[in-house]
Short mmCIF file of C-alpha atoms in Angstrom, two decimals:
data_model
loop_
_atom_site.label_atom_id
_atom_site.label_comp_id
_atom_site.label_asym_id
_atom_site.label_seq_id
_atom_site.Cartn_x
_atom_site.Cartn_y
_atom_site.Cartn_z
CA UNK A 1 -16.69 12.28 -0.20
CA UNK A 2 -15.82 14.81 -3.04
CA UNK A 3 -12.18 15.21 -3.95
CA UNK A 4 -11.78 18.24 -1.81
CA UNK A 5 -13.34 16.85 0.91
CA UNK A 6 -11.51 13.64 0.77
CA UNK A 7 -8.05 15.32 0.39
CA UNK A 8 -8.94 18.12 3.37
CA UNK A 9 -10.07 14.71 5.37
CA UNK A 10 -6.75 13.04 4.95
CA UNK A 11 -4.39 15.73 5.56
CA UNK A 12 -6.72 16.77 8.97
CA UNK A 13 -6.49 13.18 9.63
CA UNK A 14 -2.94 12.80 9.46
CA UNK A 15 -1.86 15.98 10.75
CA UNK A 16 -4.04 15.62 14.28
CA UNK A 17 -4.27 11.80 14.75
CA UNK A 18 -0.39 11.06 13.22
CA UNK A 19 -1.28 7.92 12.64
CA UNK A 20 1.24 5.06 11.98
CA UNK A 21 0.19 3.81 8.90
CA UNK A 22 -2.04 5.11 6.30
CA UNK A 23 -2.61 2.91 3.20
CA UNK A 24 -4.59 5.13 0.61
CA UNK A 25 -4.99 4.75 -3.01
CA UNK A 26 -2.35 6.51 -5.76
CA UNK A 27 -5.54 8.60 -6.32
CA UNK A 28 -6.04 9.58 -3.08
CA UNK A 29 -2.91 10.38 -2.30
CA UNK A 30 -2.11 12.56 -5.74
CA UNK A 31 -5.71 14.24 -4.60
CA UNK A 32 -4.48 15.21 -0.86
CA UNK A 33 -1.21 16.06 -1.73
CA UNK A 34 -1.24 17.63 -5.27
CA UNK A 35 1.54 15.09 -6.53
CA UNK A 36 1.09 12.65 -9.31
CA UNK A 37 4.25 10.76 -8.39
CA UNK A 38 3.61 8.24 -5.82
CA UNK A 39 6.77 8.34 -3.83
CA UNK A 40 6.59 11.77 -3.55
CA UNK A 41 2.76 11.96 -2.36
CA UNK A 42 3.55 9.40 0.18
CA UNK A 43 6.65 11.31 1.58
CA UNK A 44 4.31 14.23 1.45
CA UNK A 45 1.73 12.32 3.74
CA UNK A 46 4.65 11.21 5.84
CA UNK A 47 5.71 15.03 6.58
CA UNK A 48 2.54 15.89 7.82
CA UNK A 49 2.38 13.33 10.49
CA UNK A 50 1.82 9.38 9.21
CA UNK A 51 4.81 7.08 10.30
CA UNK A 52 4.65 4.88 7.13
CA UNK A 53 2.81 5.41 4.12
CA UNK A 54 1.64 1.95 1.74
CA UNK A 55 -0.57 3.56 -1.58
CA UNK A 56 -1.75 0.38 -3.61
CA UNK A 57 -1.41 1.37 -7.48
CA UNK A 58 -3.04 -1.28 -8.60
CA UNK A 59 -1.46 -3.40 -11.25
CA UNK A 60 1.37 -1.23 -10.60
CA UNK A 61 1.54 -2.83 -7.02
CA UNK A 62 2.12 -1.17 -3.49
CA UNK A 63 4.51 1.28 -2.34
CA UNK A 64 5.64 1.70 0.95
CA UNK A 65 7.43 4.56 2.11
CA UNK A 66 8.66 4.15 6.20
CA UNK A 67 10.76 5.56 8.40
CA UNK A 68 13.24 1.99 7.91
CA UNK A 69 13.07 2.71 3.88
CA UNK A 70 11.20 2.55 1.14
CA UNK A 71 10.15 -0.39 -1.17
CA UNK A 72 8.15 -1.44 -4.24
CA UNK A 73 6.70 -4.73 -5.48
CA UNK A 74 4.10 -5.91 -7.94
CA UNK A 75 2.33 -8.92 -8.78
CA UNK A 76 5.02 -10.99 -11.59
CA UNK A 77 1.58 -11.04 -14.06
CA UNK A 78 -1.22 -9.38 -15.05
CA UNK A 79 -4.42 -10.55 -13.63
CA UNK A 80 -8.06 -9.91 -14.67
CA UNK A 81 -10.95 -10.10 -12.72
CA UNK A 82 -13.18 -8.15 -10.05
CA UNK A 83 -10.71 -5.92 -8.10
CA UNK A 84 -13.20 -5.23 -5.52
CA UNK A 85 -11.90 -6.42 -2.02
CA UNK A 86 -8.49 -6.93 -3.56
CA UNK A 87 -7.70 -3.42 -1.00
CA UNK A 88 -8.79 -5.11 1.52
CA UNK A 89 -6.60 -8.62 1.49
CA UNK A 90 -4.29 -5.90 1.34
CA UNK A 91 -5.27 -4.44 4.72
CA UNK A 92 -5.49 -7.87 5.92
CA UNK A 93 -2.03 -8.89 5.25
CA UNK A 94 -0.73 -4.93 5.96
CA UNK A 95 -2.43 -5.61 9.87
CA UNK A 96 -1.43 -8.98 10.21
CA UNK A 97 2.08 -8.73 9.24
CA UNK A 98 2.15 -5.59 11.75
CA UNK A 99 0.91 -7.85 14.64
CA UNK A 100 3.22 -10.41 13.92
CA UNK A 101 6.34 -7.82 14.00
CA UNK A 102 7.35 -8.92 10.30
CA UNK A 103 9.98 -6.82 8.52
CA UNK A 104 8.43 -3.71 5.90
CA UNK A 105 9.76 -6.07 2.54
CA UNK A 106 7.79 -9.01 3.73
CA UNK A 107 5.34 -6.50 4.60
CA UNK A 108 4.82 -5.45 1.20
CA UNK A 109 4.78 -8.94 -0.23
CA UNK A 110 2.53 -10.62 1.76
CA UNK A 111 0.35 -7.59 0.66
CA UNK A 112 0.75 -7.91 -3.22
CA UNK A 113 0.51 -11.59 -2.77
CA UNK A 114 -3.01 -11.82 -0.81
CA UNK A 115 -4.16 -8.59 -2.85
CA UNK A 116 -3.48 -10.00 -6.14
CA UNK A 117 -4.90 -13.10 -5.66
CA UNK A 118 -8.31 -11.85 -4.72
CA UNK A 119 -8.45 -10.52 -8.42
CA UNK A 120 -9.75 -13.40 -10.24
CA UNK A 121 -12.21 -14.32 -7.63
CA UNK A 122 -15.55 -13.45 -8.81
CA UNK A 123 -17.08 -13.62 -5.17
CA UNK A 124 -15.77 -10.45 -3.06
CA UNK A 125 -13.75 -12.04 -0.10
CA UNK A 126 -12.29 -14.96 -1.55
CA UNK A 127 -8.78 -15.61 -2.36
CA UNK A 128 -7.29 -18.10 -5.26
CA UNK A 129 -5.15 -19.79 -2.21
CA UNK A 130 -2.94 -22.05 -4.72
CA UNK A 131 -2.84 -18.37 -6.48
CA UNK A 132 -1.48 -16.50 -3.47
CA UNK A 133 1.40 -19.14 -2.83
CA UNK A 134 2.85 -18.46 -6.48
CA UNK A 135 2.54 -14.77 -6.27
CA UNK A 136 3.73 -14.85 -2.51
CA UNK A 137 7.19 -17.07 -3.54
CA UNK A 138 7.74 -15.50 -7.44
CA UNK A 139 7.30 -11.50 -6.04
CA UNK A 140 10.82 -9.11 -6.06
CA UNK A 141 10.14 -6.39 -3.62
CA UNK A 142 12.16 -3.36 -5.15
CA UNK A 143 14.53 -0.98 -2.26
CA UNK A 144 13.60 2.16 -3.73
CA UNK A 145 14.72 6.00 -2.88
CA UNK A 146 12.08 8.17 -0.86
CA UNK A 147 13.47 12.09 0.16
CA UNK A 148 12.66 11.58 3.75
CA UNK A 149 11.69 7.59 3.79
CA UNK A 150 15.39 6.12 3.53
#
């Protein structure tokens, strides 16, 4: 999709569907709302209808702004590698931490941890398991202020 496709798509999408969580990009979210600041895009996504809002940033880590607060965490180091499916570990430990009932910080963890550690896997779909224990125990997830998510 083209940028004004993508950021009429999202804000259709979460005005009619009001989903419960979205988890786009900081680009996608700075394209559909018009704000560069990531807390403030994702409180803009949550006004027009999305219960909670998680926008990976990459190195910068995920953001989640919910209706129970708003946190921050990042992996504790850099990692190089292939980030490709690294957004998707995310959305596997975003919907499996939903199912399970688990609390928005450990939320947010879990994510960074299984994330990150896809990053220096050079096949797409593999995690560093040993990696993903160290990130998962050594990650600080951050209480942060949101206008409307806290």
């Amino acid at each position: 999709m083209g940028p004004t496709t993508w950021a009429a798509f999202t804000t259709r999408f979460t005005r009619l569907v009001r989903p419960d969580v979205i988890k786009p990009n900081a680009a996608e979210t700075a394209e559909a709302t018009g704000r560069d600041d990531v807390i403030g895009a994702a409180d803009a996504l949550r006004a027009l209808g999305a219960g909670s809002v998680m926008v990976s940033a990459g190195p910068d880590g995920l953001f989640a702004v919910t209706p129970q607060g708003a946190w921050r965490a990042a992996p504790p180091q850099a990692l190089s590698g292939n980030p490709t499916g690294a957004g998707d570990a995310c959305m596997a430990a975003l919907a499996a931490g939903l199912a399970d009932g688990a609390a928005w910080p450990e939320l947010v963890r879990e994510a960074v941890a299984l994330s990150a550690a896809a990053v220096p896997c050079p096949v797409v779909g593999e995690v560093d398991t040993d990696l993903y224990r160290n990130i998962r125990t050594s990650t600080a997830v951050e209480k942060i202020h949101a206008p409307h998510g806290n």
